[in-house]
Short mmCIF file of N, CA and C in Angstrom, two decimals:
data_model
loop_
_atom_site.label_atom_id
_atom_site.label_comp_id
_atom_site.label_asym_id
_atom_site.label_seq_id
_atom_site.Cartn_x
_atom_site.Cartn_y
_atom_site.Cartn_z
N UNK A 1 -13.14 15.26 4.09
CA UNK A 1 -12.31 15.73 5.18
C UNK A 1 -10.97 16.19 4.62
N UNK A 2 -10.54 17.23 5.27
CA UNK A 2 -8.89 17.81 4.58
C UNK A 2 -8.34 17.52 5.55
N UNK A 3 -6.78 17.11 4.85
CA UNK A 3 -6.12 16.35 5.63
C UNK A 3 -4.78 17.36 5.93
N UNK A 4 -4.13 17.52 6.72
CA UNK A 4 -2.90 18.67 7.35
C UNK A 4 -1.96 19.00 6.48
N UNK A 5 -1.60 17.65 5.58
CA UNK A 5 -0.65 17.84 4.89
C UNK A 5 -0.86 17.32 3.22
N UNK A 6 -0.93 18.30 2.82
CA UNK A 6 -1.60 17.50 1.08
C UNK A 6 -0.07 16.85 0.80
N UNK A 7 -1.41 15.57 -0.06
CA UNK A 7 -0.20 14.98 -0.89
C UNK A 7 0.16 15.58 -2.39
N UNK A 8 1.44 15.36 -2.27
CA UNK A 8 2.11 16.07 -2.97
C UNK A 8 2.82 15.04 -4.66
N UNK A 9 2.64 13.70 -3.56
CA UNK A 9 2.90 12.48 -4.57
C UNK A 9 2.00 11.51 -4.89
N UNK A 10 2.05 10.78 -6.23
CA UNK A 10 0.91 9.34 -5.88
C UNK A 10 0.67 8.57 -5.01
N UNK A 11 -0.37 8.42 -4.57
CA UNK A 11 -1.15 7.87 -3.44
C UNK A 11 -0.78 6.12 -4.25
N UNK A 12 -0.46 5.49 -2.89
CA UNK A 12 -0.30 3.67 -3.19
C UNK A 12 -1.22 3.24 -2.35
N UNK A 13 -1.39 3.64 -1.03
CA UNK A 13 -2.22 2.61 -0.02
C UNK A 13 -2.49 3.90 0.84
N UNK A 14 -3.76 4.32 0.89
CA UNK A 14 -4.45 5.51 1.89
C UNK A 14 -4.25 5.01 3.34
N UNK A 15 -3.96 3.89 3.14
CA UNK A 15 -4.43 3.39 4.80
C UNK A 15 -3.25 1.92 4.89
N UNK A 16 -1.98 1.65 5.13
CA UNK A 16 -0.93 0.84 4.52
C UNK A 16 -0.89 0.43 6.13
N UNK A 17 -0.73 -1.21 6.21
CA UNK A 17 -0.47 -1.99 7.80
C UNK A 17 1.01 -1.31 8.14
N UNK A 18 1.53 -2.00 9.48
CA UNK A 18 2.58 -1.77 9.45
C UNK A 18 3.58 -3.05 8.60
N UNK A 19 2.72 -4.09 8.47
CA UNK A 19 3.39 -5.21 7.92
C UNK A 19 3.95 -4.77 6.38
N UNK A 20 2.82 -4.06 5.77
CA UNK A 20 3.05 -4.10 4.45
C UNK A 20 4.69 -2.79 4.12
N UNK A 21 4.81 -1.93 5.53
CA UNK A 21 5.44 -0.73 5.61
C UNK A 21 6.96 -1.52 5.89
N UNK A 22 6.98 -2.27 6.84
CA UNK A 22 8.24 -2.93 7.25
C UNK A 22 8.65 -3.44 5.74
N UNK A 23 8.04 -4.08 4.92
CA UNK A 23 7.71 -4.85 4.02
C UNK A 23 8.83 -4.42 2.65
N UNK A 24 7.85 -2.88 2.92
CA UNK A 24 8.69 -2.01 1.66
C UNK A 24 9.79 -1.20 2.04
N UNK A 25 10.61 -1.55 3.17
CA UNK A 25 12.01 -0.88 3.87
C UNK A 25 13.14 -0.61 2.23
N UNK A 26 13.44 0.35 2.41
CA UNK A 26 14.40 0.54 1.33
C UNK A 26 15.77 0.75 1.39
N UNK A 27 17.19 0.81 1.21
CA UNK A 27 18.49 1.06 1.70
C UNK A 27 18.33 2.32 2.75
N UNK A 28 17.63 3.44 2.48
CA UNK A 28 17.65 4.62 3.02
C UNK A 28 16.88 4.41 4.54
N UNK A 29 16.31 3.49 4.59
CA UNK A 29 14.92 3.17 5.94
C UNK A 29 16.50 2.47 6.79
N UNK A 30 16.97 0.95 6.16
CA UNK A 30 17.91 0.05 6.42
C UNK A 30 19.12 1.53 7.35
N UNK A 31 19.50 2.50 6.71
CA UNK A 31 20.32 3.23 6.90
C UNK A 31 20.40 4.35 7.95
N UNK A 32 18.63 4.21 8.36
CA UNK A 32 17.74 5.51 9.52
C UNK A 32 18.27 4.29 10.70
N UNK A 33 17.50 3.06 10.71
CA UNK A 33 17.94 1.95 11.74
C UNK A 33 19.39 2.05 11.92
N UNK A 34 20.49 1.67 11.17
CA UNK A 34 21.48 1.90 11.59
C UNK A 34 22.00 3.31 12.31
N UNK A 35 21.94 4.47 11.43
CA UNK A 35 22.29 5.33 12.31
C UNK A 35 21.88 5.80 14.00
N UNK A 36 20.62 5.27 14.04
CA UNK A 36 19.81 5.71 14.86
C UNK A 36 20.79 4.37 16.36
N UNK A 37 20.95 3.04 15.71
CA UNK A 37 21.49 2.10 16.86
C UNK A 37 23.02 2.21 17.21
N UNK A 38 23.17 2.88 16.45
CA UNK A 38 24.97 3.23 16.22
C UNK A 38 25.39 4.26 17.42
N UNK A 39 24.51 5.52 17.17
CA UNK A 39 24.56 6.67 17.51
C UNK A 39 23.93 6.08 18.82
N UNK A 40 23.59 5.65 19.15
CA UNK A 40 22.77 5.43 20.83
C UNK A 40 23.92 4.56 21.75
N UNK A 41 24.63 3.44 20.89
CA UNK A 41 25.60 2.60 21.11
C UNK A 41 27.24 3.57 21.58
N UNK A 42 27.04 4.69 20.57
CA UNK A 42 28.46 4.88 20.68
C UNK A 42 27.98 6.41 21.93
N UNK A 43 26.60 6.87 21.76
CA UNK A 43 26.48 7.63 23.67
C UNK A 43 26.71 6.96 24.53
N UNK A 44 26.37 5.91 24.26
CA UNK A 44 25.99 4.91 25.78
C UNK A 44 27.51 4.74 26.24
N UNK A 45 28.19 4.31 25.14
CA UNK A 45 29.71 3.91 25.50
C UNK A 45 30.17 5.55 26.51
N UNK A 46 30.21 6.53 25.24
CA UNK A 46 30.77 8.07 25.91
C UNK A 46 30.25 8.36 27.00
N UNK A 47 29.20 8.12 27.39
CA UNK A 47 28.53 8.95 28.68
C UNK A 47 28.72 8.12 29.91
N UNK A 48 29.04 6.75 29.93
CA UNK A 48 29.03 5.83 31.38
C UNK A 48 30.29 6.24 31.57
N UNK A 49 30.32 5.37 33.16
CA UNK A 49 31.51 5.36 33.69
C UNK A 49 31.96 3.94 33.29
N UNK A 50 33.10 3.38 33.64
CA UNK A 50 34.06 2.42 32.84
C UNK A 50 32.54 1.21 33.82
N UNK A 51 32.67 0.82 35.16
CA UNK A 51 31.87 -0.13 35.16
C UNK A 51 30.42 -0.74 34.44
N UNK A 52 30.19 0.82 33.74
CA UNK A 52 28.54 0.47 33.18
C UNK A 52 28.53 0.50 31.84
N UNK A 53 29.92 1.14 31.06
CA UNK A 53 29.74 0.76 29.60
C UNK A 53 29.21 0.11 28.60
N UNK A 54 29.50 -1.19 29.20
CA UNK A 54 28.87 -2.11 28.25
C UNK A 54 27.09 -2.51 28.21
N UNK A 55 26.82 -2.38 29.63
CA UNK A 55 25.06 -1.89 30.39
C UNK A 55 24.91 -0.87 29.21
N UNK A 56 24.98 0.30 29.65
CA UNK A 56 24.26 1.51 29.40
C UNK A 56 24.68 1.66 27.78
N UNK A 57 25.99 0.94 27.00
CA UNK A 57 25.87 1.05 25.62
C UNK A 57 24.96 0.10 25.02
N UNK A 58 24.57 -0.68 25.75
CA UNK A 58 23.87 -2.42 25.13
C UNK A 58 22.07 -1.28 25.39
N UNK A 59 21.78 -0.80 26.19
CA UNK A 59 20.38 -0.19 26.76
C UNK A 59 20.35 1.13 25.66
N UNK A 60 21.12 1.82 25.27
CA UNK A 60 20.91 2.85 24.48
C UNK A 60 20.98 2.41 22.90
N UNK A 61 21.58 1.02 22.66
CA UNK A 61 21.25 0.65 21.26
C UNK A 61 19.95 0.25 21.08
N UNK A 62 19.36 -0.16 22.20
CA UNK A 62 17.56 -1.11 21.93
C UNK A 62 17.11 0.09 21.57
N UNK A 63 17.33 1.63 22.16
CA UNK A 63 16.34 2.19 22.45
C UNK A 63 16.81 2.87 21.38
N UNK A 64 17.82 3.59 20.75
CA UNK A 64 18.49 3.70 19.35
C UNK A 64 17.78 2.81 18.03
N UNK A 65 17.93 1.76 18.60
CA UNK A 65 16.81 0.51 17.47
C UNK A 65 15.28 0.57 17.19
N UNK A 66 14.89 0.72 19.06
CA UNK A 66 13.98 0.90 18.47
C UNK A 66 13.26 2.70 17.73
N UNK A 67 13.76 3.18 18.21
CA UNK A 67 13.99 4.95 17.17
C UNK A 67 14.15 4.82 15.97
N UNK A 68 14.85 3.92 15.54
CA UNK A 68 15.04 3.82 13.90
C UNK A 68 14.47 3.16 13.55
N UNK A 69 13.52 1.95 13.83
CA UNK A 69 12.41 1.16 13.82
C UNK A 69 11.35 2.26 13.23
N UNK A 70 10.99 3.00 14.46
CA UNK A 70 9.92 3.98 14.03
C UNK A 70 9.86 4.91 13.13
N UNK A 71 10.73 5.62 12.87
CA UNK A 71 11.22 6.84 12.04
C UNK A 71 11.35 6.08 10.51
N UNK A 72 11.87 4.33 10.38
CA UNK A 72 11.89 4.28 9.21
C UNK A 72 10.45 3.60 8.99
N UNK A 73 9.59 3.18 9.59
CA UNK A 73 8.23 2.72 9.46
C UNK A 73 7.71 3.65 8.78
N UNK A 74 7.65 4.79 9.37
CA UNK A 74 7.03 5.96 9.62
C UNK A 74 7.48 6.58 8.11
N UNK A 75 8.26 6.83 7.89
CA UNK A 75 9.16 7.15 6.37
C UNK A 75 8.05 6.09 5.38
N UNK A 76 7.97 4.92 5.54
CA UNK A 76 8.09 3.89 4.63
C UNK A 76 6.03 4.32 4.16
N UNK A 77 5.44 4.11 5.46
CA UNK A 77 4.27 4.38 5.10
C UNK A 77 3.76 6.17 4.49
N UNK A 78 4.75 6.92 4.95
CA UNK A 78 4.56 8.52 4.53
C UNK A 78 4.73 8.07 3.12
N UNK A 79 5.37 7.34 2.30
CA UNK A 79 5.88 7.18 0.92
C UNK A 79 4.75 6.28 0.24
N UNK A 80 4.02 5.42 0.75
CA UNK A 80 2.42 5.03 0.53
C UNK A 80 1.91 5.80 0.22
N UNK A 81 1.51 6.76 1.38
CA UNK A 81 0.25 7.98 1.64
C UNK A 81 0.45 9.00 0.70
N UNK A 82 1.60 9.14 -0.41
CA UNK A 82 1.79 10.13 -1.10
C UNK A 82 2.49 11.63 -0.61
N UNK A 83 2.68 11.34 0.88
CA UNK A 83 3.51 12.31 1.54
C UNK A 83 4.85 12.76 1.04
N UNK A 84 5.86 11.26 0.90
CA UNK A 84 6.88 11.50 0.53
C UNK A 84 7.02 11.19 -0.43
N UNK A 85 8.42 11.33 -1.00
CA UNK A 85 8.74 10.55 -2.44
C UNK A 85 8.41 9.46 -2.76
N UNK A 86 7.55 8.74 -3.83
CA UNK A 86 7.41 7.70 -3.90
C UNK A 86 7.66 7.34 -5.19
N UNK A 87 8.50 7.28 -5.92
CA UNK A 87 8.74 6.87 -7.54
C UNK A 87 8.95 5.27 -7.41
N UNK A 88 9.96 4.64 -6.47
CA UNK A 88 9.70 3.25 -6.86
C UNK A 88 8.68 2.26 -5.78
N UNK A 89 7.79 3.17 -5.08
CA UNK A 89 6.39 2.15 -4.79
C UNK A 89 5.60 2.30 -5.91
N UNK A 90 5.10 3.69 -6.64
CA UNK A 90 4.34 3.83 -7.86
C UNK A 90 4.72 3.07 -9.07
N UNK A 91 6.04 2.71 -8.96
CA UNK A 91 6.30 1.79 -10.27
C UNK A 91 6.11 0.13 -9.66
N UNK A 92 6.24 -0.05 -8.33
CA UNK A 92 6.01 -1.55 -7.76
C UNK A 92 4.96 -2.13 -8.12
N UNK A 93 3.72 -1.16 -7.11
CA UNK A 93 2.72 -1.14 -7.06
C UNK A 93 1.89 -0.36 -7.12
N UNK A 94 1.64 0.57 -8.30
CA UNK A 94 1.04 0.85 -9.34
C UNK A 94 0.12 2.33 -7.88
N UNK A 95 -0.99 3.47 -8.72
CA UNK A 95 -1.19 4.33 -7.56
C UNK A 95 -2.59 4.09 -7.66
N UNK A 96 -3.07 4.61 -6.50
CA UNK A 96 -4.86 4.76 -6.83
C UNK A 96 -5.39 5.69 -7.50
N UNK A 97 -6.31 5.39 -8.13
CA UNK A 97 -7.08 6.53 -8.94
C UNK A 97 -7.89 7.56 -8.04
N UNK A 98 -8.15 8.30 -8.82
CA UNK A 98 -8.91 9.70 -7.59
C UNK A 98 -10.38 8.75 -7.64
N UNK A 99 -10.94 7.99 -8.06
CA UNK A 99 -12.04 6.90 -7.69
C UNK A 99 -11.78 6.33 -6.45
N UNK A 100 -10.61 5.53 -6.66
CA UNK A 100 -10.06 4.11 -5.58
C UNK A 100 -9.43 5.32 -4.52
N UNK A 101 -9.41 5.95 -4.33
CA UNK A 101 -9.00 6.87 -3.21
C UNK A 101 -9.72 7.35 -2.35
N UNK A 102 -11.10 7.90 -3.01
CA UNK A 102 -12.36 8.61 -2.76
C UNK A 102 -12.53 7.45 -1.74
N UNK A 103 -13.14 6.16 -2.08
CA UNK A 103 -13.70 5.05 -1.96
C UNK A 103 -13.01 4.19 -0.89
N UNK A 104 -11.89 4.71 -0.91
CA UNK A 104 -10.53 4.18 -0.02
C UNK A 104 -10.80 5.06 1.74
N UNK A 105 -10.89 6.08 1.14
CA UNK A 105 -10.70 7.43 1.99
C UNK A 105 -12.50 7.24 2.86
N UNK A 106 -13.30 6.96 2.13
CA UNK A 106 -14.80 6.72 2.90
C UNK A 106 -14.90 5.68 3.41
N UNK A 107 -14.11 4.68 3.31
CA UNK A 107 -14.03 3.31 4.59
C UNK A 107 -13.57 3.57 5.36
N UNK A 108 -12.15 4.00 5.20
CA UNK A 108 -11.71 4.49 7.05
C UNK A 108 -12.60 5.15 7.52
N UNK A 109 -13.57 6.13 7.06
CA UNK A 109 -14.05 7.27 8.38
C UNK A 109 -13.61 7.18 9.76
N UNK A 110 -12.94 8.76 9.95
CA UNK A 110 -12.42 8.80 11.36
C UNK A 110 -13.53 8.80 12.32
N UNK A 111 -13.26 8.70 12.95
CA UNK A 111 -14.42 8.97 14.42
C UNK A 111 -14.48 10.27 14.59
N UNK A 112 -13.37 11.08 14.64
CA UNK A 112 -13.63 12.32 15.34
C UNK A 112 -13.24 13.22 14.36
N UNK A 113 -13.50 12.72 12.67
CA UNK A 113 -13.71 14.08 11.46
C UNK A 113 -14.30 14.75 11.74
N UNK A 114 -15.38 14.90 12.79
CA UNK A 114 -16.18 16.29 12.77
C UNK A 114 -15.91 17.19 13.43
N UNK A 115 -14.42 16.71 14.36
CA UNK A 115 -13.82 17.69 15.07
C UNK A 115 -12.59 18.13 14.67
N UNK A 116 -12.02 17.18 13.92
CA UNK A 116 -11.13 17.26 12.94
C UNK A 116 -11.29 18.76 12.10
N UNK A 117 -12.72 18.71 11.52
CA UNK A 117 -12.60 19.47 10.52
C UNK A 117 -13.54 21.29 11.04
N UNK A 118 -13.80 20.79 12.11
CA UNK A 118 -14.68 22.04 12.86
C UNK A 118 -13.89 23.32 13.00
N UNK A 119 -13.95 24.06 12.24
CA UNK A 119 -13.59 25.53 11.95
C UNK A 119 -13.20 26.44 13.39
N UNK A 120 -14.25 26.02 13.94
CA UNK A 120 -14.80 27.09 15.41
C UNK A 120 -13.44 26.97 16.24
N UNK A 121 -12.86 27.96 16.84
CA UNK A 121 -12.15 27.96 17.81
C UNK A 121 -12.40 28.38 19.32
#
C-alpha cells in the first residue's frame, strides 16, 4: 500500500501508542504546549468583558492546552513514522530495517487499503 506522504527519514515505530509519543516529548513539543496555552490565555483575557475575564481566560487555556497536547503528540509520533526529523529518536532507539518495516507494515493491515489504494475515480 502507498502511503500520501513518503518518508523522507528513518522509520523508529510504523505504528507508535500515544503513550510511547507523549513519552518522547522534546523541548520543541514542551514549547508547541506552551505557546498554544499562553496564546488562548492571553485571547481569553483580550476578548471578554471585565466580568468574564478570568472565566473565558481560564476556558481558552484548557482548550489552548488541549491544542498543544495534540499538535505536539502529533509532531512526536510524525518523528517515529519517519515523517519528520528524527536524528535523536534514531540515535535513542535505533530504526527499522526495510525487513522489520515490511513485516511491521503487514500487521497493521488497514481495513479499507483497497480503497485506499483504488485508482478509479
Amino acid at each position: 500500500m502507498t502511503i500520501a506522504n513518503p518518508r523522507n527519514y528513518p522509520v523508529v515505530d510504523a505504528c507508535p501508542t500515544l503513550t510511547r509519543a507523549v513519552g518522547n516529548f522534546n523541548f520543541t513539543d514542551y514549547s508547541k504546549i506552551f505557546a498554544f496555552s499562553g496564546a488562548g490565555y492571553v485571547f481569553g483575557w483580550l476578548t471578554a468583558r471585565k466580568p468574564m475575564r478570568g472565566v473565558q481566560s481560564k476556558f481558552l487555556f484548557g482548550i489552548g492546552l488541549a491544542a498543544g497536547l495534540t499538535y505536539a503528540s502529533l509532531s512526536s509520533m510524525q518523528r517515529f513514522m519517519g515523517l519528520e526529523a528524527n536524528h535523536s529518536e534514531v540515535q535513542r532507539y535505533g530504526a527499522l530495517s526495510a525487513m522489520e518495516l515490511k513485516v511491521k507494515e503487514d500487521q497493521m493491515g488497514l481495513a479499507n487499503g483497497i480503497l485506499i489504494d483504488n485508482d478509479s475515480d
